[in-house]
PDB file of C-alpha atoms and ligand atoms in Angstrom:
ATOM      1  CA  MET A 270     -51.057  11.408 -97.452  1.00  0.00           C
ATOM      2  CA  LEU A 271     -49.218  14.747 -97.576  1.00  0.00           C
ATOM      3  CA  GLN A 272     -49.263  16.839 -94.329  1.00  0.00           C
ATOM      4  CA  VAL A 273     -45.503  16.413 -93.670  1.00  0.00           C
ATOM      5  CA  HIS A 274     -43.930  18.861 -91.193  1.00  0.00           C
ATOM      6  CA  SER A 275     -40.301  19.870 -91.288  1.00  0.00           C
ATOM      7  CA  ILE A 276     -37.794  18.346 -88.896  1.00  0.00           C
ATOM      8  CA  HIS A 277     -37.118  21.894 -87.643  1.00  0.00           C
ATOM      9  CA  SER A 278     -40.772  22.292 -86.668  1.00  0.00           C
ATOM     10  CA  LEU A 279     -40.803  18.880 -84.954  1.00  0.00           C
ATOM     11  CA  LEU A 280     -37.771  19.950 -82.926  1.00  0.00           C
ATOM     12  CA  ASP A 281     -39.667  23.082 -81.863  1.00  0.00           C
ATOM     13  CA  GLN A 282     -42.609  20.978 -80.673  1.00  0.00           C
ATOM     14  CA  GLU A 283     -41.345  18.187 -78.443  1.00  0.00           C
ATOM     15  CA  LEU A 284     -38.010  16.746 -77.408  1.00  0.00           C
ATOM     16  CA  PRO A 285     -36.478  14.258 -77.772  1.00  0.00           C
ATOM     17  CA  LEU A 286     -37.423  13.594 -81.369  1.00  0.00           C
ATOM     18  CA  GLU A 287     -37.511   9.810 -81.675  1.00  0.00           C
ATOM     19  CA  VAL A 288     -36.967   8.552 -85.204  1.00  0.00           C
ATOM     20  CA  ILE A 289     -37.498   4.929 -86.133  1.00  0.00           C
ATOM     21  CA  GLY A 290     -35.799   2.956 -88.911  1.00  0.00           C
ATOM     22  CA  CYS A 291     -37.873   1.592 -91.774  1.00  0.00           C
ATOM     23  CA  HIS A 292     -37.311  -0.006 -95.178  1.00  0.00           C
ATOM     24  CA  SER A 293     -40.630  -0.051 -97.028  1.00  0.00           C
ATOM     25  CA  PRO A 294     -43.916   1.813 -97.309  1.00  0.00           C
ATOM     26  CA  LEU A 295     -45.565  -0.760 -95.023  1.00  0.00           C
ATOM     27  CA  SER A 296     -42.895  -0.556 -92.306  1.00  0.00           C
ATOM     28  CA  ALA A 297     -43.044   3.257 -92.459  1.00  0.00           C
ATOM     29  CA  ARG A 298     -46.812   3.132 -92.088  1.00  0.00           C
ATOM     30  CA  LEU A 299     -46.480   0.847 -89.058  1.00  0.00           C
ATOM     31  CA  ALA A 300     -44.119   3.425 -87.555  1.00  0.00           C
ATOM     32  CA  GLN A 301     -46.622   6.199 -88.145  1.00  0.00           C
ATOM     33  CA  VAL A 302     -49.469   4.127 -86.651  1.00  0.00           C
ATOM     34  CA  ALA A 303     -47.269   3.441 -83.602  1.00  0.00           C
ATOM     35  CA  GLY A 304     -47.000   7.207 -83.079  1.00  0.00           C
ATOM     36  CA  PHE A 305     -43.518   8.017 -84.351  1.00  0.00           C
ATOM     37  CA  LYS A 306     -43.221  11.550 -85.693  1.00  0.00           C
ATOM     38  CA  ALA A 307     -40.518  10.779 -88.275  1.00  0.00           C
ATOM     39  CA  VAL A 308     -38.903   7.787 -89.971  1.00  0.00           C
ATOM     40  CA  TRP A 309     -35.323   7.014 -90.941  1.00  0.00           C
ATOM     41  CA  VAL A 310     -34.907   5.041 -94.146  1.00  0.00           C
ATOM     42  CA  SER A 311     -31.909   2.998 -93.089  1.00  0.00           C
ATOM     43  CA  SER A 312     -29.270   1.835 -95.556  1.00  0.00           C
ATOM     44  CA  LEU A 313     -28.787  -1.250 -93.399  1.00  0.00           C
ATOM     45  CA  GLU A 314     -32.501  -2.078 -93.558  1.00  0.00           C
ATOM     46  CA  LEU A 315     -32.828  -1.387 -97.297  1.00  0.00           C
ATOM     47  CA  SER A 316     -29.755  -3.513 -98.013  1.00  0.00           C
ATOM     48  CA  ALA A 317     -30.974  -6.331 -95.762  1.00  0.00           C
ATOM     49  CA  LEU A 318     -34.368  -6.244 -97.432  1.00  0.00           C
ATOM     50  CA  ASN A 319     -32.550  -6.986-100.687  1.00  0.00           C
ATOM     51  CA  GLY A 320     -30.524  -9.767 -99.065  1.00  0.00           C
ATOM     52  CA  LEU A 321     -27.354  -7.684 -99.237  1.00  0.00           C
ATOM     53  CA  PRO A 322     -24.703  -6.415 -96.842  1.00  0.00           C
ATOM     54  CA  ASP A 323     -24.861  -2.698 -96.025  1.00  0.00           C
ATOM     55  CA  ALA A 324     -21.965  -1.844 -98.326  1.00  0.00           C
ATOM     56  CA  ASN A 325     -23.257   0.474-101.068  1.00  0.00           C
ATOM     57  CA  PHE A 326     -24.334  -2.387-103.331  1.00  0.00           C
ATOM     58  CA  LEU A 327     -27.638  -0.650-104.011  1.00  0.00           C
ATOM     59  CA  THR A 328     -27.515   2.359-106.302  1.00  0.00           C
ATOM     60  CA  MET A 329     -28.943   5.743-105.443  1.00  0.00           C
ATOM     61  CA  SER A 330     -31.766   5.195-107.935  1.00  0.00           C
ATOM     62  CA  GLU A 331     -32.705   1.835-106.434  1.00  0.00           C
ATOM     63  CA  ASN A 332     -32.866   3.379-102.969  1.00  0.00           C
ATOM     64  CA  LEU A 333     -34.639   6.502-104.152  1.00  0.00           C
ATOM     65  CA  SER A 334     -37.401   4.534-105.808  1.00  0.00           C
ATOM     66  CA  VAL A 335     -38.286   2.833-102.477  1.00  0.00           C
ATOM     67  CA  ILE A 336     -37.872   6.099-100.571  1.00  0.00           C
ATOM     68  CA  GLN A 337     -40.251   7.842-102.967  1.00  0.00           C
ATOM     69  CA  SER A 338     -42.878   5.155-102.344  1.00  0.00           C
ATOM     70  CA  ILE A 339     -42.340   5.560 -98.600  1.00  0.00           C
ATOM     71  CA  CYS A 340     -42.899   9.323 -98.893  1.00  0.00           C
ATOM     72  CA  ARG A 341     -46.187   8.649-100.683  1.00  0.00           C
ATOM     73  CA  SER A 342     -47.314   6.218 -97.975  1.00  0.00           C
ATOM     74  CA  VAL A 343     -46.946   8.273 -94.805  1.00  0.00           C
ATOM     75  CA  SER A 344     -47.735  11.809 -93.706  1.00  0.00           C
ATOM     76  CA  ILE A 345     -44.775  12.118 -91.310  1.00  0.00           C
ATOM     77  CA  PRO A 346     -41.342  13.384 -92.371  1.00  0.00           C
ATOM     78  CA  VAL A 347     -38.967  10.910 -93.983  1.00  0.00           C
ATOM     79  CA  ILE A 348     -35.227  11.174 -93.341  1.00  0.00           C
ATOM     80  CA  ALA A 349     -33.100   9.309 -95.873  1.00  0.00           C
ATOM     81  CA  ASP A 350     -29.822   7.692 -94.896  1.00  0.00           C
ATOM     82  CA  CYS A 351     -27.707   8.583 -97.938  1.00  0.00           C
ATOM     83  CA  ASP A 352     -24.502   6.799 -96.862  1.00  0.00           C
ATOM     84  CA  SER A 353     -21.577   8.887 -98.101  1.00  0.00           C
ATOM     85  CA  GLY A 354     -23.625  10.680-100.746  1.00  0.00           C
ATOM     86  CA  TYR A 355     -23.065   8.367-103.741  1.00  0.00           C
ATOM     87  CA  GLY A 356     -20.051  10.248-105.092  1.00  0.00           C
ATOM     88  CA  ASN A 357     -18.475  13.664-104.828  1.00  0.00           C
ATOM     89  CA  GLU A 358     -19.910  17.131-104.185  1.00  0.00           C
ATOM     90  CA  LEU A 359     -21.531  17.222-107.601  1.00  0.00           C
ATOM     91  CA  ASN A 360     -23.291  13.902-107.000  1.00  0.00           C
ATOM     92  CA  VAL A 361     -24.412  15.106-103.577  1.00  0.00           C
ATOM     93  CA  TYR A 362     -25.783  18.313-105.117  1.00  0.00           C
ATOM     94  CA  ARG A 363     -27.953  16.385-107.587  1.00  0.00           C
ATOM     95  CA  MET A 364     -28.875  13.744-105.013  1.00  0.00           C
ATOM     96  CA  THR A 365     -30.206  16.486-102.735  1.00  0.00           C
ATOM     97  CA  GLN A 366     -32.357  17.892-105.508  1.00  0.00           C
ATOM     98  CA  LEU A 367     -33.758  14.473-106.394  1.00  0.00           C
ATOM     99  CA  TYR A 368     -34.482  13.521-102.784  1.00  0.00           C
ATOM    100  CA  GLU A 369     -36.163  16.823-101.986  1.00  0.00           C
ATOM    101  CA  HIS A 370     -38.250  16.526-105.135  1.00  0.00           C
ATOM    102  CA  ALA A 371     -39.261  12.983-104.100  1.00  0.00           C
ATOM    103  CA  GLY A 372     -40.771  14.336-100.887  1.00  0.00           C
ATOM    104  CA  VAL A 373     -37.977  13.511 -98.450  1.00  0.00           C
ATOM    105  CA  SER A 374     -37.729  15.950 -95.480  1.00  0.00           C
ATOM    106  CA  GLY A 375     -34.107  15.373 -94.607  1.00  0.00           C
ATOM    107  CA  ILE A 376     -30.947  13.505 -95.535  1.00  0.00           C
ATOM    108  CA  CYS A 377     -27.913  12.215 -93.690  1.00  0.00           C
ATOM    109  CA  ILE A 378     -24.455  12.043 -95.261  1.00  0.00           C
ATOM    110  CA  GLU A 379     -21.579  10.290 -93.469  1.00  0.00           C
ATOM    111  CA  ASP A 380     -17.843  10.845 -93.845  1.00  0.00           C
ATOM    112  CA  ASN A 381     -17.099   7.294 -94.972  1.00  0.00           C
ATOM    113  CA  VAL A 382     -15.181   6.575 -98.157  1.00  0.00           C
ATOM    114  CA  PHE A 383     -17.315   5.259-101.052  1.00  0.00           C
ATOM    115  CA  PRO A 384     -18.154   2.378-101.093  1.00  0.00           C
ATOM    116  CA  LYS A 385     -18.977   2.509 -97.407  1.00  0.00           C
ATOM    117  CA  LYS A 386     -19.391  -0.473 -95.108  1.00  0.00           C
ATOM    118  CA  CYS A 387     -21.800  -0.715 -92.191  1.00  0.00           C
ATOM    119  CA  SER A 388     -20.312   0.840 -89.057  1.00  0.00           C
ATOM    120  CA  PHE A 389     -20.831  -2.403 -87.142  1.00  0.00           C
ATOM    121  CA  TYR A 390     -18.773  -4.673 -89.405  1.00  0.00           C
ATOM    122  CA  GLU A 391     -15.305  -5.620 -88.237  1.00  0.00           C
ATOM    123  CA  ALA A 392     -13.268  -2.435 -88.652  1.00  0.00           C
ATOM    124  CA  GLY A 393     -11.311  -2.578 -91.893  1.00  0.00           C
ATOM    125  CA  GLU A 394      -8.427  -0.412 -92.953  1.00  0.00           C
ATOM    126  CA  GLU A 395     -10.653   2.181 -94.561  1.00  0.00           C
ATOM    127  CA  GLU A 396      -9.926   5.772 -93.658  1.00  0.00           C
ATOM    128  CA  LEU A 397     -12.574   8.427 -93.599  1.00  0.00           C
ATOM    129  CA  VAL A 398     -12.668  10.954 -96.413  1.00  0.00           C
ATOM    130  CA  PRO A 399     -10.677  14.085 -95.586  1.00  0.00           C
ATOM    131  CA  MET A 400     -12.685  16.448 -93.394  1.00  0.00           C
ATOM    132  CA  GLU A 401     -12.546  19.219 -96.011  1.00  0.00           C
ATOM    133  CA  GLU A 402     -13.980  16.922 -98.655  1.00  0.00           C
ATOM    134  CA  HIS A 403     -16.938  15.973 -96.473  1.00  0.00           C
ATOM    135  CA  ALA A 404     -17.511  19.598 -95.511  1.00  0.00           C
ATOM    136  CA  ARG A 405     -17.680  20.405 -99.235  1.00  0.00           C
ATOM    137  CA  LYS A 406     -20.315  17.689 -99.665  1.00  0.00           C
ATOM    138  CA  ILE A 407     -22.390  19.194 -96.858  1.00  0.00           C
ATOM    139  CA  ALA A 408     -22.068  22.637 -98.447  1.00  0.00           C
ATOM    140  CA  ALA A 409     -23.083  21.127-101.805  1.00  0.00           C
ATOM    141  CA  ALA A 410     -26.190  19.592-100.221  1.00  0.00           C
ATOM    142  CA  CYS A 411     -27.096  22.984 -98.717  1.00  0.00           C
ATOM    143  CA  LYS A 412     -26.635  24.591-102.115  1.00  0.00           C
ATOM    144  CA  GLY A 413     -28.729  21.917-103.841  1.00  0.00           C
ATOM    145  CA  ARG A 414     -31.810  22.165-101.621  1.00  0.00           C
ATOM    146  CA  ARG A 415     -34.715  24.359-102.650  1.00  0.00           C
ATOM    147  CA  SER A 416     -36.152  24.964 -99.199  1.00  0.00           C
ATOM    148  CA  ASN A 417     -34.170  25.794 -96.084  1.00  0.00           C
ATOM    149  CA  ASP A 418     -36.594  23.471 -94.262  1.00  0.00           C
ATOM    150  CA  PHE A 419     -34.897  20.533 -95.985  1.00  0.00           C
ATOM    151  CA  PHE A 420     -32.883  19.090 -93.103  1.00  0.00           C
ATOM    152  CA  ILE A 421     -29.265  18.176 -93.758  1.00  0.00           C
ATOM    153  CA  MET A 422     -27.587  15.919 -91.211  1.00  0.00           C
ATOM    154  CA  ALA A 423     -23.805  15.439 -91.307  1.00  0.00           C
ATOM    155  CA  ARG A 424     -22.541  12.279 -89.703  1.00  0.00           C
ATOM    156  CA  THR A 425     -19.063  11.626 -88.484  1.00  0.00           C
ATOM    157  CA  GLU A 426     -17.676   8.125 -88.154  1.00  0.00           C
ATOM    158  CA  ALA A 427     -14.588   9.318 -86.249  1.00  0.00           C
ATOM    159  CA  PHE A 428     -15.453   7.220 -83.177  1.00  0.00           C
ATOM    160  CA  ILE A 429     -16.291   4.195 -85.347  1.00  0.00           C
ATOM    161  CA  ARG A 430     -12.744   4.378 -86.799  1.00  0.00           C
ATOM    162  CA  ASN A 431     -11.217   4.874 -83.351  1.00  0.00           C
ATOM    163  CA  LEU A 432      -9.947   8.336 -84.272  1.00  0.00           C
ATOM    164  CA  GLY A 433     -10.907   9.811 -80.905  1.00  0.00           C
ATOM    165  CA  LEU A 434     -12.817  12.743 -79.487  1.00  0.00           C
ATOM    166  CA  GLN A 435     -10.678  15.561 -80.882  1.00  0.00           C
ATOM    167  CA  GLU A 436     -10.988  14.270 -84.453  1.00  0.00           C
ATOM    168  CA  ALA A 437     -14.754  13.790 -84.011  1.00  0.00           C
ATOM    169  CA  LEU A 438     -15.134  17.348 -82.723  1.00  0.00           C
ATOM    170  CA  LYS A 439     -12.899  18.868 -85.388  1.00  0.00           C
ATOM    171  CA  ARG A 440     -14.880  17.161 -88.124  1.00  0.00           C
ATOM    172  CA  ALA A 441     -18.285  17.967 -86.648  1.00  0.00           C
ATOM    173  CA  ARG A 442     -17.346  21.643 -86.302  1.00  0.00           C
ATOM    174  CA  ALA A 443     -16.261  21.757 -89.940  1.00  0.00           C
ATOM    175  CA  TYR A 444     -19.550  20.177 -91.031  1.00  0.00           C
ATOM    176  CA  ALA A 445     -21.568  22.570 -88.874  1.00  0.00           C
ATOM    177  CA  ASP A 446     -19.669  25.501 -90.353  1.00  0.00           C
ATOM    178  CA  ALA A 447     -20.402  24.149 -93.847  1.00  0.00           C
ATOM    179  CA  GLY A 448     -24.129  24.485 -93.116  1.00  0.00           C
ATOM    180  CA  ALA A 449     -25.292  21.180 -91.569  1.00  0.00           C
ATOM    181  CA  ASP A 450     -28.561  21.393 -89.624  1.00  0.00           C
ATOM    182  CA  ALA A 451     -27.521  18.625 -87.211  1.00  0.00           C
ATOM    183  CA  ILE A 452     -24.558  16.386 -86.421  1.00  0.00           C
ATOM    184  CA  VAL A 453     -24.911  12.621 -86.109  1.00  0.00           C
ATOM    185  CA  VAL A 454     -22.282  11.289 -83.709  1.00  0.00           C
ATOM    186  CA  HIS A 455     -21.998   7.586 -84.386  1.00  0.00           C
ATOM    187  CA  SER A 456     -20.515   5.236 -81.808  1.00  0.00           C
ATOM    188  CA  LYS A 457     -20.341   1.456 -81.615  1.00  0.00           C
ATOM    189  CA  ILE A 458     -19.225   0.958 -78.031  1.00  0.00           C
ATOM    190  CA  LYS A 459     -21.539  -0.451 -75.397  1.00  0.00           C
ATOM    191  CA  THR A 460     -21.594   2.613 -73.160  1.00  0.00           C
ATOM    192  CA  ASP A 461     -22.414   6.310 -73.548  1.00  0.00           C
ATOM    193  CA  GLU A 462     -18.774   7.286 -72.915  1.00  0.00           C
ATOM    194  CA  GLU A 463     -17.986   8.615 -76.399  1.00  0.00           C
ATOM    195  CA  ILE A 464     -21.258  10.377 -77.075  1.00  0.00           C
ATOM    196  CA  VAL A 465     -21.230  12.035 -73.646  1.00  0.00           C
ATOM    197  CA  ALA A 466     -17.632  13.225 -74.033  1.00  0.00           C
ATOM    198  CA  PHE A 467     -18.634  14.655 -77.393  1.00  0.00           C
ATOM    199  CA  SER A 468     -21.741  16.509 -76.246  1.00  0.00           C
ATOM    200  CA  ARG A 469     -19.911  17.985 -73.227  1.00  0.00           C
ATOM    201  CA  ALA A 470     -17.352  19.537 -75.554  1.00  0.00           C
ATOM    202  CA  TRP A 471     -19.797  20.534 -78.311  1.00  0.00           C
ATOM    203  CA  ASP A 472     -19.759  24.275 -78.879  1.00  0.00           C
ATOM    204  CA  ARG A 473     -21.977  24.901 -81.888  1.00  0.00           C
ATOM    205  CA  ASP A 474     -25.625  25.792 -81.940  1.00  0.00           C
ATOM    206  CA  ILE A 475     -27.022  22.886 -83.968  1.00  0.00           C
ATOM    207  CA  PRO A 476     -28.605  19.738 -82.488  1.00  0.00           C
ATOM    208  CA  LEU A 477     -26.823  16.447 -81.949  1.00  0.00           C
ATOM    209  CA  VAL A 478     -28.185  13.103 -83.099  1.00  0.00           C
ATOM    210  CA  CYS A 479     -27.304   9.658 -81.770  1.00  0.00           C
ATOM    211  CA  ILE A 480     -28.063   6.085 -82.829  1.00  0.00           C
ATOM    212  CA  PRO A 481     -28.245   3.934 -79.668  1.00  0.00           C
ATOM    213  CA  THR A 482     -27.852   0.485 -81.204  1.00  0.00           C
ATOM    214  CA  THR A 483     -24.936  -0.847 -79.143  1.00  0.00           C
ATOM    215  CA  TYR A 484     -25.551   1.340 -76.064  1.00  0.00           C
ATOM    216  CA  ASN A 485     -29.211   0.368 -75.864  1.00  0.00           C
ATOM    217  CA  GLN A 486     -29.510   0.672 -72.084  1.00  0.00           C
ATOM    218  CA  TYR A 487     -30.456   4.360 -72.389  1.00  0.00           C
ATOM    219  CA  SER A 488     -33.900   5.727 -73.229  1.00  0.00           C
ATOM    220  CA  SER A 489     -34.393   8.639 -75.585  1.00  0.00           C
ATOM    221  CA  VAL A 490     -35.090  10.770 -72.510  1.00  0.00           C
ATOM    222  CA  ASP A 491     -31.755   9.737 -70.963  1.00  0.00           C
ATOM    223  CA  LEU A 492     -30.066  10.604 -74.255  1.00  0.00           C
ATOM    224  CA  LEU A 493     -31.729  14.018 -74.386  1.00  0.00           C
ATOM    225  CA  GLU A 494     -30.299  14.690 -70.929  1.00  0.00           C
ATOM    226  CA  LYS A 495     -26.911  13.712 -72.326  1.00  0.00           C
ATOM    227  CA  GLY A 496     -27.274  16.366 -75.041  1.00  0.00           C
ATOM    228  CA  TYR A 497     -28.952  14.519 -77.944  1.00  0.00           C
ATOM    229  CA  LYS A 498     -32.187  16.055 -79.237  1.00  0.00           C
ATOM    230  CA  ILE A 499     -32.716  13.478 -81.997  1.00  0.00           C
ATOM    231  CA  VAL A 500     -32.487   9.748 -81.278  1.00  0.00           C
ATOM    232  CA  ILE A 501     -32.591   7.273 -84.159  1.00  0.00           C
ATOM    233  CA  PHE A 502     -33.636   3.682 -83.440  1.00  0.00           C
ATOM    234  CA  ALA A 503     -32.159   2.579 -86.727  1.00  0.00           C
ATOM    235  CA  ASN A 504     -32.724  -1.135 -87.266  1.00  0.00           C
ATOM    236  CA  HIS A 505     -35.255  -2.495 -84.781  1.00  0.00           C
ATOM    237  CA  GLY A 506     -38.120  -2.870 -87.262  1.00  0.00           C
ATOM    238  CA  LEU A 507     -36.052  -5.022 -89.568  1.00  0.00           C
ATOM    239  CA  ARG A 508     -34.742  -7.162 -86.711  1.00  0.00           C
ATOM    240  CA  ALA A 509     -38.239  -7.585 -85.297  1.00  0.00           C
ATOM    241  CA  SER A 510     -39.608  -8.679 -88.668  1.00  0.00           C
ATOM    242  CA  VAL A 511     -36.745 -11.162 -89.190  1.00  0.00           C
ATOM    243  CA  SER A 512     -37.476 -12.808 -85.830  1.00  0.00           C
ATOM    244  CA  ALA A 513     -41.230 -12.831 -86.460  1.00  0.00           C
ATOM    245  CA  MET A 514     -40.846 -14.453 -89.883  1.00  0.00           C
ATOM    246  CA  GLN A 515     -38.309 -16.975 -88.614  1.00  0.00           C
ATOM    247  CA  ALA A 516     -40.708 -18.034 -85.852  1.00  0.00           C
ATOM    248  CA  ALA A 517     -43.702 -18.323 -88.196  1.00  0.00           C
ATOM    249  CA  PHE A 518     -41.762 -20.180 -90.911  1.00  0.00           C
ATOM    250  CA  ASP A 519     -40.236 -22.585 -88.371  1.00  0.00           C
ATOM    251  CA  HIS A 520     -43.683 -23.258 -86.929  1.00  0.00           C
ATOM    252  CA  ILE A 521     -45.198 -24.124 -90.328  1.00  0.00           C
ATOM    253  CA  LYS A 522     -42.216 -26.230 -91.379  1.00  0.00           C
ATOM    254  CA  LYS A 523     -42.209 -28.157 -88.121  1.00  0.00           C
ATOM    255  CA  ASN A 524     -45.990 -28.701 -87.943  1.00  0.00           C
ATOM    256  CA  ARG A 525     -46.610 -28.944 -91.673  1.00  0.00           C
ATOM    257  CA  SER A 526     -49.508 -26.622 -90.984  1.00  0.00           C
ATOM    258  CA  SER A 527     -50.282 -23.167 -89.681  1.00  0.00           C
ATOM    259  CA  ILE A 528     -52.530 -24.481 -86.908  1.00  0.00           C
ATOM    260  CA  GLY A 529     -51.819 -22.532 -83.723  1.00  0.00           C
ATOM    261  CA  LEU A 530     -50.147 -19.637 -85.507  1.00  0.00           C
ATOM    262  CA  ASP A 531     -53.042 -17.230 -85.939  1.00  0.00           C
ATOM    263  CA  GLY A 532     -52.654 -15.750 -82.451  1.00  0.00           C
ATOM    264  CA  SER A 533     -49.098 -14.635 -83.133  1.00  0.00           C
ATOM    265  CA  ILE A 534     -49.370 -13.292 -86.682  1.00  0.00           C
ATOM    266  CA  ALA A 535     -51.332 -10.321 -88.036  1.00  0.00           C
ATOM    267  CA  SER A 536     -54.797 -11.147 -89.301  1.00  0.00           C
ATOM    268  CA  LEU A 537     -55.586 -10.608 -92.946  1.00  0.00           C
ATOM    269  CA  GLN A 538     -58.049  -7.922 -91.809  1.00  0.00           C
ATOM    270  CA  GLU A 539     -55.155  -6.074 -90.169  1.00  0.00           C
ATOM    271  CA  VAL A 540     -53.116  -6.298 -93.366  1.00  0.00           C
ATOM    272  CA  PHE A 541     -56.112  -5.028 -95.365  1.00  0.00           C
ATOM    273  CA  ARG A 542     -56.535  -2.121 -92.955  1.00  0.00           C
ATOM    274  CA  LEU A 543     -52.848  -1.177 -93.134  1.00  0.00           C
ATOM    275  CA  THR A 544     -52.788  -1.315 -96.919  1.00  0.00           C
ATOM    276  CA  GLY A 545     -55.868   0.831 -97.521  1.00  0.00           C
ATOM    277  CA  VAL A 546     -58.411  -1.784 -98.589  1.00  0.00           C
ATOM    278  CA  PRO A 547     -61.363   0.034 -96.900  1.00  0.00           C
ATOM    279  CA  GLU A 548     -60.422   3.266 -98.734  1.00  0.00           C
ATOM    280  CA  MET A 549     -60.160   1.322-101.997  1.00  0.00           C
ATOM    281  CA  GLU A 550     -63.624  -0.141-101.479  1.00  0.00           C
ATOM    282  CA  ARG A 551     -65.098   3.297-100.833  1.00  0.00           C
ATOM    283  CA  LEU A 552     -63.442   4.460-104.052  1.00  0.00           C
ATOM    284  CA  ILE A 553     -64.883   1.552-106.020  1.00  0.00           C
ATOM    285  CA  ALA A 554     -68.342   2.364-104.651  1.00  0.00           C
ATOM    286  CA  SER A 555     -67.922   6.000-105.696  1.00  0.00           C
ATOM    287  CA  PHE A 556     -66.898   4.949-109.216  1.00  0.00           C
ATOM    288  CA  GLN A 557     -69.968   2.761-109.423  1.00  0.00           C
ATOM    289  CA  PHE A 558     -72.135   5.647-108.298  1.00  0.00           C
ATOM    290  CA  SER A 559     -70.735   8.105-110.827  1.00  0.00           C
ATOM    291  CA  HIS A 560     -71.048   5.468-113.521  1.00  0.00           C
ATOM    292  CA  ASP A 561     -74.743   4.959-112.685  1.00  0.00           C
ATOM    293  CA  VAL A 562     -75.359   8.706-112.646  1.00  0.00           C
ATOM    294  CA  GLN A 563     -73.729   9.075-115.980  1.00  0.00           C
ATOM    295  CA  ARG A 564     -75.749   6.245-117.471  1.00  0.00           C
ATOM    296  CA  VAL A 565     -78.991   7.781-116.277  1.00  0.00           C
ATOM    297  CA  GLN A 566     -78.026  11.192-117.549  1.00  0.00           C
ATOM    298  CA  SER A 567     -76.532  10.220-120.912  1.00  0.00           C
ATOM    299  CA  PRO A 568     -79.025  10.201-123.742  1.00  0.00           C
ATOM    300  CA  ARG A 569     -79.440   6.786-125.355  1.00  0.00           C
ATOM    301  CA  LEU A 570     -78.166   6.616-128.850  1.00  0.00           C
TER     302      LEU A 570
HETATM  303  C1  SPV B 150     -28.392   2.602 -90.893  1.00  0.00           C
HETATM  304  O1  SPV B 150     -29.418   2.367 -90.254  1.00  0.00           O
HETATM  305  O2  SPV B 150     -28.190   2.201 -92.020  1.00  0.00           O
HETATM  306  C2  SPV B 150     -27.352   3.427 -90.280  1.00  0.00           C
HETATM  307  C3  SPV B 150     -27.220   3.373 -88.862  1.00  0.00           C
HETATM  308  O3  SPV B 150     -26.605   4.039 -90.981  1.00  0.00           O
HETATM  309  S1  SPV B 150     -26.173   2.094 -88.471  1.00  0.00           S
HETATM  310  O4  SPV B 150     -26.569   0.903 -89.192  1.00  0.00           O
HETATM  311  O5  SPV B 150     -26.336   2.001 -87.052  1.00  0.00           O
HETATM  312  O6  SPV B 150     -24.816   2.490 -88.834  1.00  0.00           O
HETATM  313 MG1   MG B 151     -26.692   3.427 -92.968  1.00  0.00          MG
END
């Protein structure tokens, strides 16, 4: 499955770079089959998959074990949403090493206090970590990576906490100066007002990333025109699968049968194809063949 390219090289090829959220090897494979060039392993999706709020309930090791399986299952780059980095600079340093070793192509670290809460929950009283502290985490991630191709995204939640444009810019500049390869500007309003104000004032040479969940009226091409080279569609796969399962389960419960459902759910053949059954069967046949050859060639005792 290898054949991963770096995020830098994808950015050199075609813009905008559209990244889609996933939460499992199968969902990542569906993204690859659909033609996406990179996936985002979303903390919201991973938490939801475990029936949990997106609030740092899962440990780094729990997340890493799924992310490692995802890396083994696709040949496109995997970007891991690392929340606030699971601790301080030292934790971020080791996390970076572990994630790079697992086959991840990039990470994103946000300036939330640990334990973080999803940016879309009702705003609590939580402050962000001091800008200097987050800049140190970004520098620690840069120090911890082996290859400069490993893509480090710094995310500011200044708009999410209603701290305004100047605070968002000040923080993003500090993170860029600490070595970030890209800045994620998160916003939860329903228009492009904040992200456009930000990109107009942006004066560093690294790309901007946006996550158009609440302002979903813009295409990735619109967002590129507004200054965002990377666009993350962070949670649509999970939401689509929730609706699809709800509809199928409701149908079976109501009808006490699955009659009439086959047209709207994947066939078993499709599931077999997506999970490598044909490749497995070819492998079994090759084992059989080598076994036969060996039996013919081995002298009888
Ligand atoms: C995620 O997908 O977990 C993100 C993006 O961090 S969001 O949920 O939009 O904050
Ligand atoms: Mg997240």
